[in-house]
Amino acid sequence: MKTNDNGTADALFESVRRETDAVLERWAASLLAVVPPPIGPAVGYALVSSGKRVRPALVTAAYEASGGSNPGIAGIAAAVEVVHTYSLVHDDLPCMDDDDQRRGRPTVHRKFSVEAATWAGYTLVPVAAQMLAEAADGMDMTPSRLGDLARVLFQASGLHGMVGGQWRDLKAEGKRLDISQLRQVHAEKTGALIRASCLLGGLAANASREDLCALNQFGTGIGLAFQVADDLLDATGTSAELGKTPGRDVTLHKSTFVSLLGVDGSAQEANRLATKALSHFDSWGSRARPLRVLGRYIVNRRS
Ligand code: GRG
C-alpha cells in the first residue's frame, strides 16, 4: 500500500478502491442476475458507487502493517464496505434521516422506492457474510480465524455497535445530550465499524496480541474522531463537497459535537483524538505509515 511522497492518502485510496471495487462489482453483477427488479437494480446501484472507501483502506493498512500480503484481503475489506453501504441505504430512509442525496446522486429510495431500498439494505447483510467467508476461503484461513473475523464484524454492526448507536441517535433527536452521552452514541453508531476495520486487518494477518491491542485502541480513537469530523463537515461543508445535503443535523434537531463544542472546539477535539489514537503506533516505525496517513486524513478531509 503506497502513500504519495508528500504523505497524502490519494495513492493509498487509489489502490484500495481498485481492489475493493472489483469485488463489489463482481457481486453486484451476480446479484443483478438472480434478484428480480426493482431489488436487484437497487442492490447494484448501492454497491457500485463513489464512497471514499475509508473502512476498506483501514482494513488493508492494518493488514499490511501487521505483515499480511495476500491480495484476498480485498474481499474482507469489501465485506466491511457492504455493511457500511447497507447502513447508509437504511439511514437515508424517510423513517430515519430522510435524505435525498448520497455520494453525489439520489439516495436509493429516491432513485427506486422506499420498499426497494428497504429490501436492498436487508439483502446486503448476508451478502457481507458470504463475502467474508469467500475471502477467508481464498486466503486459506482456519474456520476458527473466520469465526473471529465474523464475530468482530457482526458484533460491531449489531446492538452493541452500529444498530444500537443508530437507535440511540434516533431516540435522542430533539433532546440535548451531554458530551459523554454523545461520545457513547457515536462510539457505537460510527466508531464500532471503524474500530472493527482495524481489528479485521490485524486478525486476518495473525497479528500478535500486542499489535491487536494497538489496532483496537487506534480504531476506537479514530472512529470517534471520524464522527467529530463528520459533524464539522455537516456544519461547514457544501453539498458539492459532501455529495449530500449539508445542515441535516440542525434540521433534525440533533445534538452534535459542533452544537456542544462549537466549530473550533470540534476541530480541536478531532485533532486531539487523532493524535492520541496515532500514539498507539509510536513503536511501530515505518510499517504504520499508511495508518498514520489515514488517521490524519480522517480528521482533515473535506468530504
Ligand atoms: C435498525 C435502528 C436500526 C438501525 C439500522 C441504519 C443503521 C442500522 C445504522 C446507521 C449507521 C450510520 C449511517 C452511521 C453514520 C456513519 C457515517 C458518518 C457515515 C459516513 O461515512 P463516509 O463518510 O461515507 O465514510 P462514504 O459515502 O464516503 O462511504
Coordinates of C-alpha atoms and ligand atoms in Angstrom, one line a residue:
M1 CA 0.0 0.0 0.0
K2 CA 1.6 3.2 -1.1
T3 CA 1.3 6.8 0.0
N4 CA 2.4 9.7 -2.1
D5 CA 5.9 11.1 -1.3
N6 CA 4.2 14.1 0.4
G7 CA 2.3 11.7 2.6
T8 CA -1.2 12.3 1.2
A9 CA -3.8 9.5 1.2
D10 CA -4.5 9.7 -2.6
A11 CA -2.3 6.9 -3.8
L12 CA -3.3 4.7 -1.0
F13 CA -7.0 5.1 -1.7
E14 CA -6.5 4.6 -5.4
S15 CA -5.2 1.0 -5.0
V16 CA -7.7 0.1 -2.3
R17 CA -10.6 1.5 -4.4
R18 CA -9.5 -0.6 -7.4
E19 CA -9.2 -3.8 -5.4
T20 CA -12.4 -3.3 -3.3
D21 CA -14.5 -2.1 -6.2
A22 CA -13.5 -5.2 -8.3
V23 CA -15.1 -7.4 -5.6
L24 CA -18.1 -5.2 -5.2
E25 CA -18.7 -5.0 -8.9
R26 CA -18.4 -8.8 -9.3
W27 CA -21.0 -9.3 -6.5
A28 CA -23.3 -6.6 -8.0
A29 CA -23.3 -8.3 -11.4
S30 CA -24.0 -11.8 -9.9
L31 CA -26.8 -10.4 -7.7
L32 CA -28.3 -8.5 -10.6
A33 CA -28.5 -11.8 -12.5
V34 CA -30.6 -13.5 -9.8
V35 CA -32.5 -10.8 -7.8
P36 CA -35.6 -9.5 -9.7
P37 CA -36.2 -5.8 -10.2
P38 CA -36.5 -3.4 -8.5
I39 CA -34.5 -5.1 -5.7
G40 CA -31.6 -6.4 -7.9
P41 CA -31.0 -3.0 -9.6
A42 CA -31.3 -1.2 -6.2
V43 CA -28.7 -3.5 -4.7
G44 CA -26.4 -2.9 -7.8
Y45 CA -26.9 0.8 -7.5
A46 CA -26.0 0.8 -3.8
L47 CA -22.9 -1.4 -4.3
V48 CA -21.4 0.3 -7.3
S49 CA -20.9 3.9 -6.1
S50 CA -18.4 6.5 -5.2
G51 CA -17.9 6.2 -1.5
K52 CA -14.5 7.2 -0.1
R53 CA -13.6 3.6 1.0
V54 CA -12.2 4.7 4.3
R55 CA -13.1 1.4 6.0
P56 CA -11.5 -0.8 3.3
A57 CA -8.4 1.4 3.4
L58 CA -8.2 0.8 7.2
V59 CA -8.6 -3.0 6.8
T60 CA -5.9 -3.1 4.2
A61 CA -3.5 -0.7 6.0
A62 CA -3.9 -2.6 9.3
Y63 CA -3.4 -6.0 7.4
E64 CA -0.2 -4.9 5.7
A65 CA 1.2 -3.2 8.8
S66 CA 0.7 -6.5 10.6
G67 CA 2.7 -8.3 8.0
G68 CA -0.1 -9.6 5.7
S69 CA 0.5 -9.7 1.9
N70 CA -2.4 -11.8 0.5
P71 CA -4.4 -9.8 -2.1
G72 CA -7.5 -11.7 -0.9
I73 CA -7.7 -9.1 1.9
A74 CA -9.7 -7.1 -0.7
G75 CA -12.6 -9.5 0.0
I76 CA -12.5 -8.8 3.7
A77 CA -12.3 -5.0 3.0
A78 CA -15.3 -5.3 0.6
A79 CA -17.4 -7.2 3.2
V80 CA -17.0 -4.2 5.7
E81 CA -17.9 -1.8 2.9
V82 CA -21.1 -3.8 2.2
V83 CA -22.1 -3.5 5.9
H84 CA -21.4 0.3 5.7
T85 CA -23.3 0.6 2.4
Y86 CA -26.4 -1.2 3.8
S87 CA -26.3 1.2 6.8
L88 CA -26.2 4.3 4.5
V89 CA -29.1 2.9 2.4
H90 CA -31.3 2.5 5.6
D91 CA -30.0 5.6 7.3
D92 CA -31.3 7.7 4.3
L93 CA -34.8 6.2 4.5
P94 CA -37.7 8.5 5.5
C95 CA -38.1 6.7 8.8
M96 CA -34.5 7.5 9.7
D97 CA -32.6 10.6 8.4
D98 CA -34.8 11.1 5.3
D99 CA -32.1 12.2 2.8
D100 CA -32.5 12.8 -0.9
Q101 CA -28.7 12.8 -1.8
R102 CA -25.9 10.4 -1.0
R103 CA -22.5 10.1 -2.7
G104 CA -23.4 12.8 -5.1
R105 CA -26.5 11.2 -6.5
P106 CA -30.1 10.4 -5.4
T107 CA -30.4 8.1 -2.4
V108 CA -31.6 4.5 -3.2
H109 CA -35.2 5.1 -2.1
R110 CA -35.3 8.3 -4.2
K111 CA -34.0 6.5 -7.3
F112 CA -36.1 3.4 -6.8
S113 CA -38.7 3.3 -3.9
V114 CA -38.7 3.1 -0.1
E115 CA -39.7 -0.6 -0.4
A116 CA -36.9 -1.4 -2.8
A117 CA -34.3 0.5 -0.7
T118 CA -35.5 -1.3 2.5
W119 CA -35.2 -4.7 0.8
A120 CA -31.9 -3.8 -0.8
G121 CA -30.5 -3.0 2.7
Y122 CA -31.7 -6.3 4.1
T123 CA -30.3 -8.2 1.1
L124 CA -26.8 -6.8 1.7
V125 CA -26.3 -8.0 5.2
P126 CA -26.0 -11.8 4.3
V127 CA -24.0 -10.7 1.2
A128 CA -21.4 -9.3 3.6
A129 CA -21.3 -12.6 5.5
Q130 CA -20.8 -14.5 2.3
M131 CA -18.1 -12.2 1.1
L132 CA -16.2 -12.6 4.3
A133 CA -16.4 -16.4 4.1
E134 CA -15.4 -16.4 0.4
A135 CA -12.4 -14.2 1.2
A136 CA -11.4 -16.3 4.2
D137 CA -11.5 -19.5 2.0
G138 CA -9.4 -17.8 -0.7
M139 CA -6.8 -16.9 2.0
D140 CA -6.7 -20.4 3.4
M141 CA -7.9 -19.1 6.8
T142 CA -8.8 -21.7 9.5
P143 CA -12.5 -21.9 10.4
S144 CA -11.6 -20.6 13.8
R145 CA -10.0 -17.4 12.4
L146 CA -13.0 -16.9 10.1
G147 CA -15.1 -17.2 13.2
D148 CA -13.0 -14.4 14.9
L149 CA -13.5 -12.2 11.9
A150 CA -17.2 -12.8 11.7
R151 CA -17.6 -12.1 15.4
V152 CA -15.7 -8.8 15.2
L153 CA -17.6 -7.6 12.1
F154 CA -21.1 -8.5 13.2
Q155 CA -20.7 -7.5 16.8
A156 CA -19.6 -4.1 15.6
S157 CA -22.6 -3.9 13.3
G158 CA -25.1 -5.0 15.9
L159 CA -26.9 -4.0 19.1
H160 CA -23.7 -3.0 20.9
G161 CA -22.4 -1.3 17.8
M162 CA -23.8 0.4 14.8
V163 CA -27.5 -0.7 15.2
G164 CA -27.6 0.2 18.9
G165 CA -25.9 3.5 18.2
Q166 CA -28.3 4.4 15.4
W167 CA -31.2 3.5 17.7
R168 CA -29.9 5.8 20.5
D169 CA -29.1 8.5 17.9
L170 CA -32.7 8.5 16.6
K171 CA -34.2 8.4 20.1
A172 CA -32.1 11.5 21.0
E173 CA -33.5 13.7 18.2
G174 CA -34.8 16.9 19.7
K175 CA -33.1 16.3 23.0
R176 CA -29.8 17.8 24.3
L177 CA -27.2 15.1 25.1
D178 CA -24.2 15.9 27.2
I179 CA -20.7 15.3 25.7
S180 CA -20.3 11.8 27.3
Q181 CA -23.7 10.6 26.1
L182 CA -22.8 12.0 22.6
R183 CA -19.5 10.1 22.7
Q184 CA -21.2 6.9 23.7
V185 CA -23.8 7.2 20.8
H186 CA -21.1 7.8 18.2
A187 CA -18.6 5.3 19.5
E188 CA -21.3 2.7 18.7
K189 CA -23.0 4.2 15.6
T190 CA -19.9 5.2 13.7
G191 CA -16.9 4.2 15.7
A192 CA -17.6 0.5 16.1
L193 CA -17.3 -0.4 12.4
I194 CA -14.1 1.7 12.0
R195 CA -12.6 0.0 15.1
A196 CA -13.6 -3.4 13.6
S197 CA -12.0 -2.5 10.3
C198 CA -8.6 -2.1 12.0
L199 CA -9.0 -5.2 14.0
L200 CA -10.1 -7.3 11.0
G201 CA -6.9 -6.3 9.2
G202 CA -4.8 -7.4 12.2
L203 CA -6.7 -10.6 12.7
A204 CA -6.5 -11.6 9.0
A205 CA -2.7 -11.2 9.3
N206 CA -2.5 -13.2 12.5
A207 CA -1.2 -10.1 14.3
S208 CA 0.3 -10.5 17.8
R209 CA -1.9 -9.8 20.9
E210 CA 0.1 -6.6 21.4
D211 CA -0.4 -5.4 17.9
L212 CA -4.1 -6.2 18.0
C213 CA -4.4 -4.1 21.2
A214 CA -2.7 -1.1 19.5
L215 CA -5.1 -1.5 16.4
N216 CA -8.1 -1.7 18.8
Q217 CA -7.0 1.5 20.6
F218 CA -6.2 3.3 17.4
G219 CA -9.5 2.2 15.9
T220 CA -11.5 3.3 18.9
G221 CA -10.0 6.8 18.9
I222 CA -10.0 7.4 15.2
G223 CA -13.6 6.0 14.9
L224 CA -14.8 8.7 17.2
A225 CA -12.6 11.4 15.5
F226 CA -14.3 10.3 12.2
Q227 CA -17.7 11.3 13.6
V228 CA -16.4 14.6 15.1
A229 CA -15.1 15.4 11.6
D230 CA -18.4 14.3 10.1
D231 CA -20.3 16.7 12.3
L232 CA -17.9 19.5 11.4
L233 CA -18.4 18.8 7.7
D234 CA -22.2 18.8 8.1
A235 CA -21.9 22.2 9.7
T236 CA -19.3 23.8 7.3
G237 CA -19.2 21.7 4.1
T238 CA -21.1 22.3 0.8
S239 CA -23.3 19.8 -1.0
A240 CA -20.7 19.7 -3.8
E241 CA -18.0 18.7 -1.3
L242 CA -20.1 16.2 0.7
G243 CA -22.2 14.7 -2.1
K244 CA -25.2 15.0 0.3
T245 CA -27.3 17.8 1.9
P246 CA -25.3 19.7 4.5
G247 CA -27.0 21.0 7.6
R248 CA -29.1 17.9 8.2
D249 CA -28.1 17.7 11.9
V250 CA -29.7 21.2 12.6
T251 CA -32.8 20.3 10.5
L252 CA -33.2 17.1 12.5
H253 CA -32.5 18.8 15.9
K254 CA -29.6 16.5 16.7
S255 CA -27.1 17.1 19.4
T256 CA -23.7 17.1 17.7
F257 CA -20.1 17.8 18.6
V258 CA -20.5 21.2 16.8
S259 CA -23.6 22.0 18.8
L260 CA -21.8 21.1 22.1
L261 CA -18.2 22.3 21.4
G262 CA -18.6 24.8 18.5
V263 CA -16.7 24.6 15.2
D264 CA -13.2 25.5 16.6
G265 CA -13.7 23.3 19.7
S266 CA -14.8 20.3 17.5
A267 CA -11.8 20.8 15.2
Q268 CA -9.5 20.7 18.3
E269 CA -11.3 17.7 19.6
A270 CA -10.9 15.8 16.3
N271 CA -7.2 16.6 16.3
R272 CA -6.8 15.6 20.0
L273 CA -8.5 12.3 19.4
A274 CA -6.4 11.6 16.2
T275 CA -3.1 12.5 17.9
K276 CA -3.9 10.2 20.9
A277 CA -5.1 7.4 18.5
L278 CA -1.9 7.6 16.5
S279 CA 0.3 7.5 19.6
H280 CA -0.6 3.8 19.8
F281 CA 1.8 3.2 16.8
D282 CA 4.7 5.1 18.4
S283 CA 6.8 1.9 18.5
W284 CA 5.7 0.6 15.1
G285 CA 8.1 2.6 12.9
S286 CA 7.6 2.8 9.1
R287 CA 5.1 -0.1 8.9
A288 CA 2.4 2.1 10.4
R289 CA 3.0 4.9 7.8
P290 CA -0.3 4.3 5.8
L291 CA -2.2 4.0 9.1
R292 CA -0.8 7.4 10.2
V293 CA -1.7 8.9 6.8
L294 CA -5.2 7.6 7.1
G295 CA -5.5 8.8 10.7
R296 CA -4.7 12.4 9.6
Y297 CA -6.8 12.2 6.5
I298 CA -9.9 11.2 8.6
V299 CA -9.8 14.5 10.6
N300 CA -8.6 16.8 7.8
R301 CA -10.8 15.6 5.0
R302 CA -13.3 17.9 3.2
S303 CA -15.7 15.2 2.1
Ligands
GRG1 C1 -32.4 -0.8 12.9 C2 -32.1 1.3 14.4 C3 -31.6 0.4 13.2 C4 -30.5 0.8 12.5 C5 -30.0 0.2 11.3 C6 -29.1 2.4 9.5 C7 -28.2 1.9 10.6 C8 -28.5 0.5 11.1 C9 -27.2 2.5 11.0 C10 -26.7 3.8 10.6 C11 -25.2 4.0 10.8 C12 -24.7 5.2 10.1 C13 -25.2 5.6 8.8 C14 -23.7 5.8 10.7 C15 -23.1 7.1 10.1 C16 -21.6 6.8 9.8 C17 -21.1 7.8 8.9 C18 -20.5 9.1 9.5 C19 -21.2 7.6 7.6 C20 -20.5 8.4 6.5 O1 -19.4 7.6 6.2 P1 -18.4 8.0 5.0 O2 -18.1 9.5 5.1 O3 -19.3 7.8 3.7 O4 -17.2 7.1 5.0 P2 -18.8 7.3 2.2 O5 -20.0 7.6 1.4 O6 -17.6 8.1 1.8 O7 -18.6 5.8 2.3

